[in-house]
PDB file of C-alpha atoms in Angstrom:
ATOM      1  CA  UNK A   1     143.563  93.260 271.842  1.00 73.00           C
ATOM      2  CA  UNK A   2     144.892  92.415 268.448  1.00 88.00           C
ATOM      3  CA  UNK A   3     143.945  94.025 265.262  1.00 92.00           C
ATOM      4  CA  UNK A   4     143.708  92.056 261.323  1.00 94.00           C
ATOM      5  CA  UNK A   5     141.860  93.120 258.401  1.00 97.00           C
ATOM      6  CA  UNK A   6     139.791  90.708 256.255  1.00 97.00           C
ATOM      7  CA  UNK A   7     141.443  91.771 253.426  1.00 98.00           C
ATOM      8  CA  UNK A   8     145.187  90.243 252.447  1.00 98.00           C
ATOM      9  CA  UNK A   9     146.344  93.703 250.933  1.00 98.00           C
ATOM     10  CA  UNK A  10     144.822  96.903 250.377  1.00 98.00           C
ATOM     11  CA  UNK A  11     145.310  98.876 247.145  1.00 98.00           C
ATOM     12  CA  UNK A  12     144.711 102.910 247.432  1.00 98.00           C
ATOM     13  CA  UNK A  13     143.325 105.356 244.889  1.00 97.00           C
ATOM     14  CA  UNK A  14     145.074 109.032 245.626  1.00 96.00           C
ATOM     15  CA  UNK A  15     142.891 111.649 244.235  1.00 92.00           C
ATOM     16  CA  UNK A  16     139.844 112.134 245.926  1.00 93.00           C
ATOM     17  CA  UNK A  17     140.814 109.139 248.262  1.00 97.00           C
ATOM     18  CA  UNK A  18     143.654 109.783 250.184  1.00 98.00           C
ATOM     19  CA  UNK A  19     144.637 113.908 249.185  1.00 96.00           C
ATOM     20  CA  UNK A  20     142.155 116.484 248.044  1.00 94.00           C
ATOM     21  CA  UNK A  21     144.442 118.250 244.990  1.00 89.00           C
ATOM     22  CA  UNK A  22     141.280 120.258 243.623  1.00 88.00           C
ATOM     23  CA  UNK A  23     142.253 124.079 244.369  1.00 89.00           C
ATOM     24  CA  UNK A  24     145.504 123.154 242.373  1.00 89.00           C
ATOM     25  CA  UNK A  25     143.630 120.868 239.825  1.00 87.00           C
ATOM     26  CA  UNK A  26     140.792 123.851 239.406  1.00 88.00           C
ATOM     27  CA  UNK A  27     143.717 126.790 238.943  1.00 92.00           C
ATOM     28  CA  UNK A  28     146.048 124.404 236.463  1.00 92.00           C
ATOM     29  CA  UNK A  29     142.598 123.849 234.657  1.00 93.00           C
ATOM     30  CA  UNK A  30     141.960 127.163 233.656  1.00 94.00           C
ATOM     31  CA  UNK A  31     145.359 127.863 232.888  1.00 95.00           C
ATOM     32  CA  UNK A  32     145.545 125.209 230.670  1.00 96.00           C
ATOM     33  CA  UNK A  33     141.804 125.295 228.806  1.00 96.00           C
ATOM     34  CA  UNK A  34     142.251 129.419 228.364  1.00 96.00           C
ATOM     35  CA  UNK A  35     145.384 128.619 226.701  1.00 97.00           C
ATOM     36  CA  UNK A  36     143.544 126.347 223.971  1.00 97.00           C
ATOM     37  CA  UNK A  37     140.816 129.121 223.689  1.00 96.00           C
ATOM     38  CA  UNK A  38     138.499 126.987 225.893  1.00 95.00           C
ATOM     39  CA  UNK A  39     136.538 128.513 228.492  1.00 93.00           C
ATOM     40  CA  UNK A  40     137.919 127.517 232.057  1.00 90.00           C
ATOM     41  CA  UNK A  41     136.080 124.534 234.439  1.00 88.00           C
ATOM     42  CA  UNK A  42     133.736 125.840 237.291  1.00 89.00           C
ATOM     43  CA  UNK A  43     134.581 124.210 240.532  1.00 85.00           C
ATOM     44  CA  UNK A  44     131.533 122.249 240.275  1.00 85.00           C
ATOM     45  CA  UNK A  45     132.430 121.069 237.247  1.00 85.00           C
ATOM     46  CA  UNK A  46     135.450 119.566 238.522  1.00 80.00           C
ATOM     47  CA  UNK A  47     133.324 116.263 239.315  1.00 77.00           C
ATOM     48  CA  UNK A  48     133.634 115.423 235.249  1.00 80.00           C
ATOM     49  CA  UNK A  49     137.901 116.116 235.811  1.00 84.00           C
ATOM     50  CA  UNK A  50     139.068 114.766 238.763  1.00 79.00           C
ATOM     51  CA  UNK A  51     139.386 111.399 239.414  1.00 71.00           C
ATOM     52  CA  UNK A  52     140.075 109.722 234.997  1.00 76.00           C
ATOM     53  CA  UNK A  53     143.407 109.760 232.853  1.00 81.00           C
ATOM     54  CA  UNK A  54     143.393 113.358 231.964  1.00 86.00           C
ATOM     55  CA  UNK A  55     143.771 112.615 228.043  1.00 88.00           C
ATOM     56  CA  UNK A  56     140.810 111.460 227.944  1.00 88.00           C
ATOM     57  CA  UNK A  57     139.046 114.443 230.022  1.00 90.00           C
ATOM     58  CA  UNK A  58     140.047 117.059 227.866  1.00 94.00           C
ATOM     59  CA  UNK A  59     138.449 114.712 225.037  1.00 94.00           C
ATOM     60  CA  UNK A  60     135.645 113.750 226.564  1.00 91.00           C
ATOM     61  CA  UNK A  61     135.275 117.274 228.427  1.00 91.00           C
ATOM     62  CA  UNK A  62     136.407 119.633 226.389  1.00 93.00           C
ATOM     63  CA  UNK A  63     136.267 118.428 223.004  1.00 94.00           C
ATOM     64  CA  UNK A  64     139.250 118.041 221.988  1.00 96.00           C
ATOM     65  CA  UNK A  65     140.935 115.584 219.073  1.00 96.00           C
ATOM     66  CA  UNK A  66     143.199 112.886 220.523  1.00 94.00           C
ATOM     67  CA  UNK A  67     146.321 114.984 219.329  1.00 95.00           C
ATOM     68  CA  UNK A  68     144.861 118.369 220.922  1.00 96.00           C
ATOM     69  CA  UNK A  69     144.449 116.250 224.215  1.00 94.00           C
ATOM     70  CA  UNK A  70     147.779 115.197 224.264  1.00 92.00           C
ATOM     71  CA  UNK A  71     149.178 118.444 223.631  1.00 95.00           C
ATOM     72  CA  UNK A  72     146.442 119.597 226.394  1.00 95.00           C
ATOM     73  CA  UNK A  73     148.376 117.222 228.977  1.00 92.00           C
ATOM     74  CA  UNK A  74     151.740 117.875 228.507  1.00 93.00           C
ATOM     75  CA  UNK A  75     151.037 121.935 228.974  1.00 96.00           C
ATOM     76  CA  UNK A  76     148.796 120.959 231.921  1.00 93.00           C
ATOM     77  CA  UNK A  77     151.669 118.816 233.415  1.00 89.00           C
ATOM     78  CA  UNK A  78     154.316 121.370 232.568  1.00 93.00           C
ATOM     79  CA  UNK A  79     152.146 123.619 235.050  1.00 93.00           C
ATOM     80  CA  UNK A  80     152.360 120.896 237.777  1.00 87.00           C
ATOM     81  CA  UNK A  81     155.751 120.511 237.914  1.00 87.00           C
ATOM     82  CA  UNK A  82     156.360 124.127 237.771  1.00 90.00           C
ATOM     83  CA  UNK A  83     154.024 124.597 240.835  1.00 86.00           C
ATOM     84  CA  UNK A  84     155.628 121.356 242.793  1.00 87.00           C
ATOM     85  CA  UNK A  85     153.402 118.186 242.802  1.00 87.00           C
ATOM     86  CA  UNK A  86     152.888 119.055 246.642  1.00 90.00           C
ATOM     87  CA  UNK A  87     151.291 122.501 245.977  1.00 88.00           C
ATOM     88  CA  UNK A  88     147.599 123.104 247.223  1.00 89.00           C
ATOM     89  CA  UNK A  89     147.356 119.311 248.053  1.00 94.00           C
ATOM     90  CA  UNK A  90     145.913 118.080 251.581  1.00 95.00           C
ATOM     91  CA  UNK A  91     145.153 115.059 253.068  1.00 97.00           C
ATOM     92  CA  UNK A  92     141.837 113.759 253.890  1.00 97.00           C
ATOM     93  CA  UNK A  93     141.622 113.955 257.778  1.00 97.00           C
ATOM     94  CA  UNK A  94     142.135 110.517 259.356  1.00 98.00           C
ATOM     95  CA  UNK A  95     143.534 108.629 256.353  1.00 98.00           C
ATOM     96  CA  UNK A  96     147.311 109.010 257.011  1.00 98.00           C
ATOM     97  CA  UNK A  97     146.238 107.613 260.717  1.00 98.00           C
ATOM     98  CA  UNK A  98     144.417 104.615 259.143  1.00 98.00           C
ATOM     99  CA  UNK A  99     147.470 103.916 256.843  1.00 98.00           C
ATOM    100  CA  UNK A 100     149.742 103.676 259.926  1.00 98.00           C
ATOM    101  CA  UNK A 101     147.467 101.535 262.205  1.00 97.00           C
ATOM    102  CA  UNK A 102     146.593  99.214 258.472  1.00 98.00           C
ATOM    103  CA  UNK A 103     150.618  98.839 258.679  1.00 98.00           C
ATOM    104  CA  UNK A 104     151.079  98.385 261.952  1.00 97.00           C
ATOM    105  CA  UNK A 105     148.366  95.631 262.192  1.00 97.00           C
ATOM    106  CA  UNK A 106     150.952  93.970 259.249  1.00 97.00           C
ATOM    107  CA  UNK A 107     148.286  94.617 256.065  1.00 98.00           C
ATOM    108  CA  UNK A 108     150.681  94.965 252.800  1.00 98.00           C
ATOM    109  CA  UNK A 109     149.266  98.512 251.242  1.00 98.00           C
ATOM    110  CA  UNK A 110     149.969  99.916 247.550  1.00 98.00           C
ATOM    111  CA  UNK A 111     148.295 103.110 245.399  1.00 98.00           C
ATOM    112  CA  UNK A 112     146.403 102.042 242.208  1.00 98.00           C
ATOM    113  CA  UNK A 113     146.439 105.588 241.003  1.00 96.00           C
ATOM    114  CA  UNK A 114     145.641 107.219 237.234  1.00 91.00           C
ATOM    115  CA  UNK A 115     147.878 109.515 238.625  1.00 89.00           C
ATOM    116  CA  UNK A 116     151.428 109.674 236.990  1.00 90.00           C
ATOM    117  CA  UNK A 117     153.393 107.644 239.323  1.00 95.00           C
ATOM    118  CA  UNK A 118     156.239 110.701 239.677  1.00 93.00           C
ATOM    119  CA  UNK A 119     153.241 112.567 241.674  1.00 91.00           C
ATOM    120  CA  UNK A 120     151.870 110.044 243.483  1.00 96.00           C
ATOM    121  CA  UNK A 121     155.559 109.323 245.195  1.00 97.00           C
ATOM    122  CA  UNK A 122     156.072 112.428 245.197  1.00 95.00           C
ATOM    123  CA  UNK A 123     152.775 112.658 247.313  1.00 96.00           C
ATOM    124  CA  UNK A 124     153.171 110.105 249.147  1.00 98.00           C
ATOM    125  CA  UNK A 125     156.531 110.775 250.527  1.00 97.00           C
ATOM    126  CA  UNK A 126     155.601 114.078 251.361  1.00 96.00           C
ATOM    127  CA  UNK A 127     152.725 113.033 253.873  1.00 97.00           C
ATOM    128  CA  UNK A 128     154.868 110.321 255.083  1.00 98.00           C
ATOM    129  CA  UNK A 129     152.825 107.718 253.644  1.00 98.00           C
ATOM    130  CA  UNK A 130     155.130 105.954 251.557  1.00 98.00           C
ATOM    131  CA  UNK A 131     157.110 104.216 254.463  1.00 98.00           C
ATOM    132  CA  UNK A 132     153.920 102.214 254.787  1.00 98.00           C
ATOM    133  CA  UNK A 133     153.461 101.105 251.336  1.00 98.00           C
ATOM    134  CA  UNK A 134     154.712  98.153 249.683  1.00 98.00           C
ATOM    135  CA  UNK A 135     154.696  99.349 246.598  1.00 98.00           C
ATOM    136  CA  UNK A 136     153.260 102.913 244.595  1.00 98.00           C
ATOM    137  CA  UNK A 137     151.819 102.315 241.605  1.00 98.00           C
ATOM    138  CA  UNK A 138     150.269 104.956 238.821  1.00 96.00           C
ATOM    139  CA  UNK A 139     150.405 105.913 235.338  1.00 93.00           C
ATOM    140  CA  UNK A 140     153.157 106.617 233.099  1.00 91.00           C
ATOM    141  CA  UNK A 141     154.053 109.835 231.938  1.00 82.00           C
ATOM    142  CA  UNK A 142     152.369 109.627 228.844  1.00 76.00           C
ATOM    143  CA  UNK A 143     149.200 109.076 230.497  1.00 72.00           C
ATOM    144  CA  UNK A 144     147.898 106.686 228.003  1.00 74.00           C
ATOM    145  CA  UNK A 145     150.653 103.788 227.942  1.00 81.00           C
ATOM    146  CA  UNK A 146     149.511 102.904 231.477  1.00 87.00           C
ATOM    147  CA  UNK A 147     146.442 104.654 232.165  1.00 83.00           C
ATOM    148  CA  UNK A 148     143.676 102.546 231.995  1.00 91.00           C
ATOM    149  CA  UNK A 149     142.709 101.928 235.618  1.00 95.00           C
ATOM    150  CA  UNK A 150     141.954  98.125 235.128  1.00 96.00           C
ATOM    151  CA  UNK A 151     145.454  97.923 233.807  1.00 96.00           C
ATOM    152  CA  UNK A 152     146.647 100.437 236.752  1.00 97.00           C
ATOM    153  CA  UNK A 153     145.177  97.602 239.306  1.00 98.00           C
ATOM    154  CA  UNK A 154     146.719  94.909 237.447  1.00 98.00           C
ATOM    155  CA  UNK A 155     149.880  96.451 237.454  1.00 97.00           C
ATOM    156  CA  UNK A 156     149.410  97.539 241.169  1.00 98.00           C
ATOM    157  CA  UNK A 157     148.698  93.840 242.391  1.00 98.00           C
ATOM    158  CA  UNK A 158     151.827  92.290 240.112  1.00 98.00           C
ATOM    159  CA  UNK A 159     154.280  95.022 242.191  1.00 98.00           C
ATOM    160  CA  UNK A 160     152.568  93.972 245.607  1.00 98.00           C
ATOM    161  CA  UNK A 161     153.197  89.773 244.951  1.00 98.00           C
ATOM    162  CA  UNK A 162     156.655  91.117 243.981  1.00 98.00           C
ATOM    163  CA  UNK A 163     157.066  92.576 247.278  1.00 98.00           C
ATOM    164  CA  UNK A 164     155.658  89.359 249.248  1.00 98.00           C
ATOM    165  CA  UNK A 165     152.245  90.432 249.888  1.00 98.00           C
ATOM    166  CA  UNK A 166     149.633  88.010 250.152  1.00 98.00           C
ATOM    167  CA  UNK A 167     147.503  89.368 246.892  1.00 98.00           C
ATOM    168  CA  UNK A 168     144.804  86.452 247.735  1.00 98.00           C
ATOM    169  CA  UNK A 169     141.803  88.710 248.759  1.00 98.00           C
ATOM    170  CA  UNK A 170     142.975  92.175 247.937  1.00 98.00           C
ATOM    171  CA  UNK A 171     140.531  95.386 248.385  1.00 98.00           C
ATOM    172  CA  UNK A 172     140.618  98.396 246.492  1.00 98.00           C
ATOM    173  CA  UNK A 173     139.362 101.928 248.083  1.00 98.00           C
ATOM    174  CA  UNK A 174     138.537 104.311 245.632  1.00 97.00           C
ATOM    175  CA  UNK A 175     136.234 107.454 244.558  1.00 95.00           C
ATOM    176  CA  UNK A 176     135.141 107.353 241.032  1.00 93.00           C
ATOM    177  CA  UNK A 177     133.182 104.928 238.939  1.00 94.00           C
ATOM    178  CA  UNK A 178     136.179 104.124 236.852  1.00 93.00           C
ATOM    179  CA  UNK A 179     137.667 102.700 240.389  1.00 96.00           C
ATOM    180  CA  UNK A 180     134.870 100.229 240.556  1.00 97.00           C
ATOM    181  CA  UNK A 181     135.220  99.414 237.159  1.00 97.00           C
ATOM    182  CA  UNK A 182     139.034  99.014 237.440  1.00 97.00           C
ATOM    183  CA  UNK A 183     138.384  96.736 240.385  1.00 98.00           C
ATOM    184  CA  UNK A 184     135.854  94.384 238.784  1.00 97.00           C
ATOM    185  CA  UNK A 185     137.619  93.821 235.747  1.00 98.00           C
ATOM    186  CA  UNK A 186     140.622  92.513 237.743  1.00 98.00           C
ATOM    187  CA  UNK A 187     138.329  90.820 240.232  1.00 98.00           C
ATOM    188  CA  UNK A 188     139.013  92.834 243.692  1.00 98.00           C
ATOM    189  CA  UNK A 189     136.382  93.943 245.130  1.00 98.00           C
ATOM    190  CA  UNK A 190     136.079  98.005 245.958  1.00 98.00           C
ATOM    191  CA  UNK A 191     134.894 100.110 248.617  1.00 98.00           C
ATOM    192  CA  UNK A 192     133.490 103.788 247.948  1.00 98.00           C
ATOM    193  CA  UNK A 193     134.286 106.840 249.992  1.00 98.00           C
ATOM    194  CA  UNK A 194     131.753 109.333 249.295  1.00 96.00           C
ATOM    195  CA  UNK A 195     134.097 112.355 250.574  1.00 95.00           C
ATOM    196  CA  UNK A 196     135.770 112.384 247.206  1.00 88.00           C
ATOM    197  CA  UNK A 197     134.483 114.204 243.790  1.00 84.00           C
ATOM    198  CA  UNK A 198     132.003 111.955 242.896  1.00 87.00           C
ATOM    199  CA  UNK A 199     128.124 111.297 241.938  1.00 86.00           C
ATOM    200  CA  UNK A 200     125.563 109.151 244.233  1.00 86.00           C
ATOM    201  CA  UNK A 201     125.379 106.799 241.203  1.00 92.00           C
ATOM    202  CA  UNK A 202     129.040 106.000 240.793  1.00 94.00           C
ATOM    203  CA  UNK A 203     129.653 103.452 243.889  1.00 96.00           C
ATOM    204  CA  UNK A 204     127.330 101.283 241.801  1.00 97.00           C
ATOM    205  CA  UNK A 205     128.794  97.799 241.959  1.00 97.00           C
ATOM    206  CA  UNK A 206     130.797  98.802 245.030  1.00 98.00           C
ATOM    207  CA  UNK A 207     131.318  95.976 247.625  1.00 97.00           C
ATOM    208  CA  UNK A 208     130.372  98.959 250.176  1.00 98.00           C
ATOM    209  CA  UNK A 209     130.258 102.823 250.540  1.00 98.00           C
ATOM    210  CA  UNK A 210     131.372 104.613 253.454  1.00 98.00           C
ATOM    211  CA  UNK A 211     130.546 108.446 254.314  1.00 97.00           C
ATOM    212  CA  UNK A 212     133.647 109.010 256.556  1.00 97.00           C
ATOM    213  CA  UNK A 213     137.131 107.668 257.620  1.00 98.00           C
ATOM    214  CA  UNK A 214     135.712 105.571 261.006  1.00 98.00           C
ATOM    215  CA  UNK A 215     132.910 103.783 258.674  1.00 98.00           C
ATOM    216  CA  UNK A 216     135.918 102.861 256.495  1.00 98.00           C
ATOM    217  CA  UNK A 217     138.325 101.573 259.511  1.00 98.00           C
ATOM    218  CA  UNK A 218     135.474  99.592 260.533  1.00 97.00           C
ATOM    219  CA  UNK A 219     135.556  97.683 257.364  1.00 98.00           C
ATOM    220  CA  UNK A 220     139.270  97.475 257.092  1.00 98.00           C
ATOM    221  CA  UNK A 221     140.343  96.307 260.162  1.00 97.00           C
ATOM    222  CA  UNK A 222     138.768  94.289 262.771  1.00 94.00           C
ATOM    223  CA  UNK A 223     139.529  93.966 266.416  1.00 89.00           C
ATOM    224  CA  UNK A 224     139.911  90.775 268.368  1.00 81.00           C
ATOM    225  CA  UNK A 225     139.286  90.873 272.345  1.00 72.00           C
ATOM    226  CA  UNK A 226     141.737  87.874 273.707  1.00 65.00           C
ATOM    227  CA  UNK A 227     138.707  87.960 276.662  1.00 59.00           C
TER     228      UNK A 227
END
């Protein structure tokens, strides 16, 4: 038996997709608002944080001016780099398996990530993911230059064709509304994984929502029986 996917290439969000960063996200968080003489993020408020460019979270979030923000992000990713972008990060179970078998099967795969792109290699080398990528994509360190996740995708799909994937029917899996906004402003369909940080409303305009890893193999690749 032979496995293909109905989709040319597949394009990955990281957080709350592929690695569950929150205990580190949560800690740098408080760190970071206390220092600004905010009061520190509950872990179920972590829904509103994870997931958007952070310069616009601690706007939107917090309250803070555009300048405060940026100020907000460069102490917050001071923190990160201090801890090691691999620090209280796990996988999802089953996702690193589905990347190898998506490879294997010979489906081109990239991140589309508001992520800075240092930490999503970073990431993504550590779990030994990035062997089966064609190409990691994510923000730049500013965090506002290339932020925007329908830019992100754009720029995510121009690096794939660059690498000789097929971009013709291209998926995206992501987490957050902004994924399935990012997706449908660049035409590419999404599909939502509910294990992420995320509310029931948000896979609106989804192509499909899955609850678990199999649901989402399922839909990504296809077996064919020779018989």
């Amino acid at each position: 038996m032979t496995q293909r996917s109905p989709f040319s290439c597949i394009l990955w969000d990281v957080d709350g997709t592929l690695v569950d960063a929150s205990d580190g996200i949560l800690r740098r968080l408080s760190v970071t608002l206390t220092h600004f003489g905010l009061p520190a993020p509950t872990r179920a408020e972590l829904v509103h944080w994870i997931g958007p460019p952070l310069y616009e979270s601690f706007q939107h979030h917090a309250g803070m001016t555009p300048e405060g923000a940026a100020d907000a992000v460069t102490f917050y990713r001071a923190l990160g780099k201090a801890d090691g972008y691999t620090t209280d990060v796990k996988l999802y179970p089953g996702v690193a398996e589905l990347i190898a078998d998506l490879d294997a099967a010979g489906v081109p795969q990239g991140t589309a990530s508001s992520k800075p792109e240092v930490q999503v290699a970073a990431l993504m080398a550590h779990f030994g993911l990035a062997e089966h990528l064609a190409a990691i994509t994510g923000a730049t360190p500013d965090e506002k230059t290339l932020a925007n996740k329908a830019d992100i995708v754009a720029e995510a799909l121009r690096r794939m064709q660059a690498a000789g994937a097929d971009v013709s029917r291209p998926v995206l899996i992501g987490d957050r509304h902004h994924d399935v906004d990012g997706g449908t402003a660049n035409g590419v369909p999404v599909i939502f994984v509910r294990w992420g940080f995320s509310w029931p409303h948000e896979a609106d305009g989804a192509q499909a929502a899955v609850d678990d890893v199999a649901q989402l193999r399922a839909l990504l690749l296809l077996t064919d029986d020779p018989s």
